[in-house]
XYZ file of C-alpha atoms in Angstrom:
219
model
C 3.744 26.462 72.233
C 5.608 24.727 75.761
C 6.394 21.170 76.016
C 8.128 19.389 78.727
C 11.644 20.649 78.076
C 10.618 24.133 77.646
C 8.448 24.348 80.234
C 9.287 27.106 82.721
C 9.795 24.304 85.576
C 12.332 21.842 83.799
C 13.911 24.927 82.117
C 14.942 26.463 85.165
C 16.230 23.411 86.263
C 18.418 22.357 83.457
C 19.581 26.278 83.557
C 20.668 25.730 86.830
C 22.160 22.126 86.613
C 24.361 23.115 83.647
C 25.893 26.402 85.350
C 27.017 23.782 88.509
C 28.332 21.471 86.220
C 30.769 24.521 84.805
C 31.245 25.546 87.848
C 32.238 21.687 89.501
C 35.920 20.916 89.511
C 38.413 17.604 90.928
C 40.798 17.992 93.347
C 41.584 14.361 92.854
C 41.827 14.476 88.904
C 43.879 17.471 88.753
C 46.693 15.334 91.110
C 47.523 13.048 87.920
C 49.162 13.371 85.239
C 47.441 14.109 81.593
C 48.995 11.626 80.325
C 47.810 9.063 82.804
C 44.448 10.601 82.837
C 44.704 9.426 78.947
C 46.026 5.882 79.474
C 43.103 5.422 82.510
C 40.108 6.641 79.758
C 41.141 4.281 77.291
C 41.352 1.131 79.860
C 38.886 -1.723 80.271
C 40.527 -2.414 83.795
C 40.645 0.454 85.269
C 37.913 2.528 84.377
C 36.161 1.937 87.960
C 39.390 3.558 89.201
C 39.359 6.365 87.002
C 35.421 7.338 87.117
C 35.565 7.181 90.868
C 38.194 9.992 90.671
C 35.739 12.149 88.524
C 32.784 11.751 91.073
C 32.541 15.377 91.903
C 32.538 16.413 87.891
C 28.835 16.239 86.318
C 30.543 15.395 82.970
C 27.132 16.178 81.079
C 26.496 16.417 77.405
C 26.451 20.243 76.248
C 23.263 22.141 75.923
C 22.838 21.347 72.227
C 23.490 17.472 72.495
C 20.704 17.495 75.049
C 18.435 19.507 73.152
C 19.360 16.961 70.192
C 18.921 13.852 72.545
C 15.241 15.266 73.369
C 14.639 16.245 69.385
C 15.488 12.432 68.248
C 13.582 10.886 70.631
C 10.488 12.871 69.977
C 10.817 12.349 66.652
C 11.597 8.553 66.391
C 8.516 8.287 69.039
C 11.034 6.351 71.324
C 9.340 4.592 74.347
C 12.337 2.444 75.443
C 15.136 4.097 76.274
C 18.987 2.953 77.614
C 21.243 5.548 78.840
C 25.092 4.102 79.803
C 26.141 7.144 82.255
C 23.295 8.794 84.179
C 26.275 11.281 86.351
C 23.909 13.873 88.276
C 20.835 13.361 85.421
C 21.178 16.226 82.955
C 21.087 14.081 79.791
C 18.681 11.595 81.537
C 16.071 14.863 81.613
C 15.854 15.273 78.196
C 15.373 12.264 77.587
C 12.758 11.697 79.790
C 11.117 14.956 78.972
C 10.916 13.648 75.504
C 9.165 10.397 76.666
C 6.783 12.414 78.462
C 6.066 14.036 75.135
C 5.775 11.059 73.372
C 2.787 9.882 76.014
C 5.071 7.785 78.236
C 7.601 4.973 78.211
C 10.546 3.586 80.018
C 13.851 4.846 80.153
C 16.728 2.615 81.897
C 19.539 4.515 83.345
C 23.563 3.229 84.707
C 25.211 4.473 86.985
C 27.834 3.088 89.338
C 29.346 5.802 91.401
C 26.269 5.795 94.544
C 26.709 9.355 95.244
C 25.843 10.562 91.831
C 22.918 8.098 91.536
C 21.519 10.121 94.862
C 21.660 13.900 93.308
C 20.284 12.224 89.741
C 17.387 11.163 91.346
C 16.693 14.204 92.889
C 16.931 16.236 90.074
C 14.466 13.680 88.318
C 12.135 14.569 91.019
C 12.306 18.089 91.528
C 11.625 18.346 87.346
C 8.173 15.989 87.773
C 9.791 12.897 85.068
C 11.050 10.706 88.198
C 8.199 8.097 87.427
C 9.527 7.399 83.924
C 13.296 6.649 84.848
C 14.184 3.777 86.647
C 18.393 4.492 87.871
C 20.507 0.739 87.823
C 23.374 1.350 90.262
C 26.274 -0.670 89.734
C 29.107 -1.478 86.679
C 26.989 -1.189 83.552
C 28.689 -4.442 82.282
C 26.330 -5.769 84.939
C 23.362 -3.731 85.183
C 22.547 -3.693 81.487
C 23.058 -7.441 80.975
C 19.791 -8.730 82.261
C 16.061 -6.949 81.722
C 16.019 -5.366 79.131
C 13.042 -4.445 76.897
C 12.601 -6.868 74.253
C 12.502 -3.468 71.989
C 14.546 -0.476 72.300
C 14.239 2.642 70.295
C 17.040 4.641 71.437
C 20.332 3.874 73.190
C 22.454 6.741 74.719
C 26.163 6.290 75.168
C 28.163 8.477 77.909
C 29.944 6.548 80.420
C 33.382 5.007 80.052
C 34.668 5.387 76.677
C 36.542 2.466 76.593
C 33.251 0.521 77.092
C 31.061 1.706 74.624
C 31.360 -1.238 72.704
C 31.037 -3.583 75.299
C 27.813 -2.051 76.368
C 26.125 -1.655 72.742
C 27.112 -5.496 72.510
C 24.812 -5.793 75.348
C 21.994 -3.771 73.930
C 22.006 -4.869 70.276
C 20.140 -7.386 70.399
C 16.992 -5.103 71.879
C 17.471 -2.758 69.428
C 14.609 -2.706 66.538
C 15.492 -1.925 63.126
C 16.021 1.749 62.983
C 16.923 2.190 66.324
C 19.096 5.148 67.239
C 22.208 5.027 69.122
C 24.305 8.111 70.122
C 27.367 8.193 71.321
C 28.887 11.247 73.118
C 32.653 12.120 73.138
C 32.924 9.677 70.582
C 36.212 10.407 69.533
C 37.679 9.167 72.436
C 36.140 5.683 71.869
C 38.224 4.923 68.374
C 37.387 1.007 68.664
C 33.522 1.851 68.749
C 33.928 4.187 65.960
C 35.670 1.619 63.897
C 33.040 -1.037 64.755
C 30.099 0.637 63.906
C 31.234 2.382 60.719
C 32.588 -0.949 59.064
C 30.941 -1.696 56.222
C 28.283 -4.676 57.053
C 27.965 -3.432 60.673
C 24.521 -3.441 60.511
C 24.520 0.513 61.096
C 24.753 3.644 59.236
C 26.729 6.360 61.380
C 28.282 9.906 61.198
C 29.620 12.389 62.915
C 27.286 14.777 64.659
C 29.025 18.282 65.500
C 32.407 18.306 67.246
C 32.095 15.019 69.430
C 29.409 12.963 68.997
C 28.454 10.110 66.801
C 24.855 9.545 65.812
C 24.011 5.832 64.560
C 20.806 3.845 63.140
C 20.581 0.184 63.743
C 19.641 -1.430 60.435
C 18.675 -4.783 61.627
């Protein structure tokens, strides 16, 4: 039995999307430092700075975390979706495949570097899910602040680290109760892990795997 992510179409696609995405490298980030590749992930000012040097990488979650982004929305019947971090789209298919699955919905996507927005919407189109995504271009600080869905079922969390808390303090209030929220690469976010593991956070969290964070809003 096929569904939307197996399907021989979107398949192929996500095949081939994940090989370029090894394959992509940075002139521009391999010129600094590691250490100041470390100071610019954890800053609040400067992450415009630092993102626009990793333009040409796709920086996309890992084959499972995608197959586990489509598996949790399926199963939580999610028909609002907010992704912070669309890069070139590879997360933003499985999620969208899933909301195909689920009979339809609304996913809302950020991303702020222009070029990456382009080849994101592409791939949306070539794998048939383009009319379920709408892409926000611009600093999610911005684009996620206004029109939202009164209800969202799902956020994803895979832009700037140092903003994941900003942005799920944006979101929150959207979120119903039981509401999932992951967070990829997690552990470079230590202020969002502390936040939404403190005890009367409103959420239950763990760890999911080797980097990402997995999170129900309680209400």
């Amino acid at each position: 039995m096929t569904n939307t992510l197996t399907s021989p179409t979107l398949a192929a696609l996500l095949d081939r999307l994940f090989r370029q995405a090894d394959a992509a490298t940075s002139p521009a980030i391999a010129s600094i430092s590691r250490e100041e590749r470390e100071r610019l992930m954890h800053s609040k000012t400067e992450y415009l700075d630092f993102y626009n040097l990793l333009k040409d990488l796709w920086l996309p979650v890992s084959r499972e975390t995608g197959v586990l982004l489509y598996m949790l929305a399926r199963s939580s019947n999610a028909r609002n979706i907010v992704e912070f971090g669309t890069s070139f789209g590879i997360s933003t298919l499985h999620l969208a495949a899933a909301l195909r699955d689920n009979g339809g919905g609304h996913l809302i996507s950020s991303e702020f570097e222009p070029s990456k927005v382009v080849q994101a919407r592409k791939h949306l189109d070539e794998g048939g899910l383009a009319d379920l995504v709408e892409i926000r271009e611009g600093d999610a600080l911005q684009t996620l602040a206004t029109d939202l869905p009164a209800s969202i079922d799902l956020l994803l969390l895979d832009g700037a680290k140092a903003l994941y808390s900003d942005v799920l303090m944006l979101v929150q209030k959207h979120l119903r109760p039981g509401a999932l929220i992951i967070a990829d690469n997690a552990d470079y976010s230590p202020d969002y892990l502390a936040q939404i593991r403190a005890p009367g956070s409103g959420y239950l969290s763990l760890p999911f795997g080797d980097d990402v964070e997995v999170s129900m809003w309680l209400g």
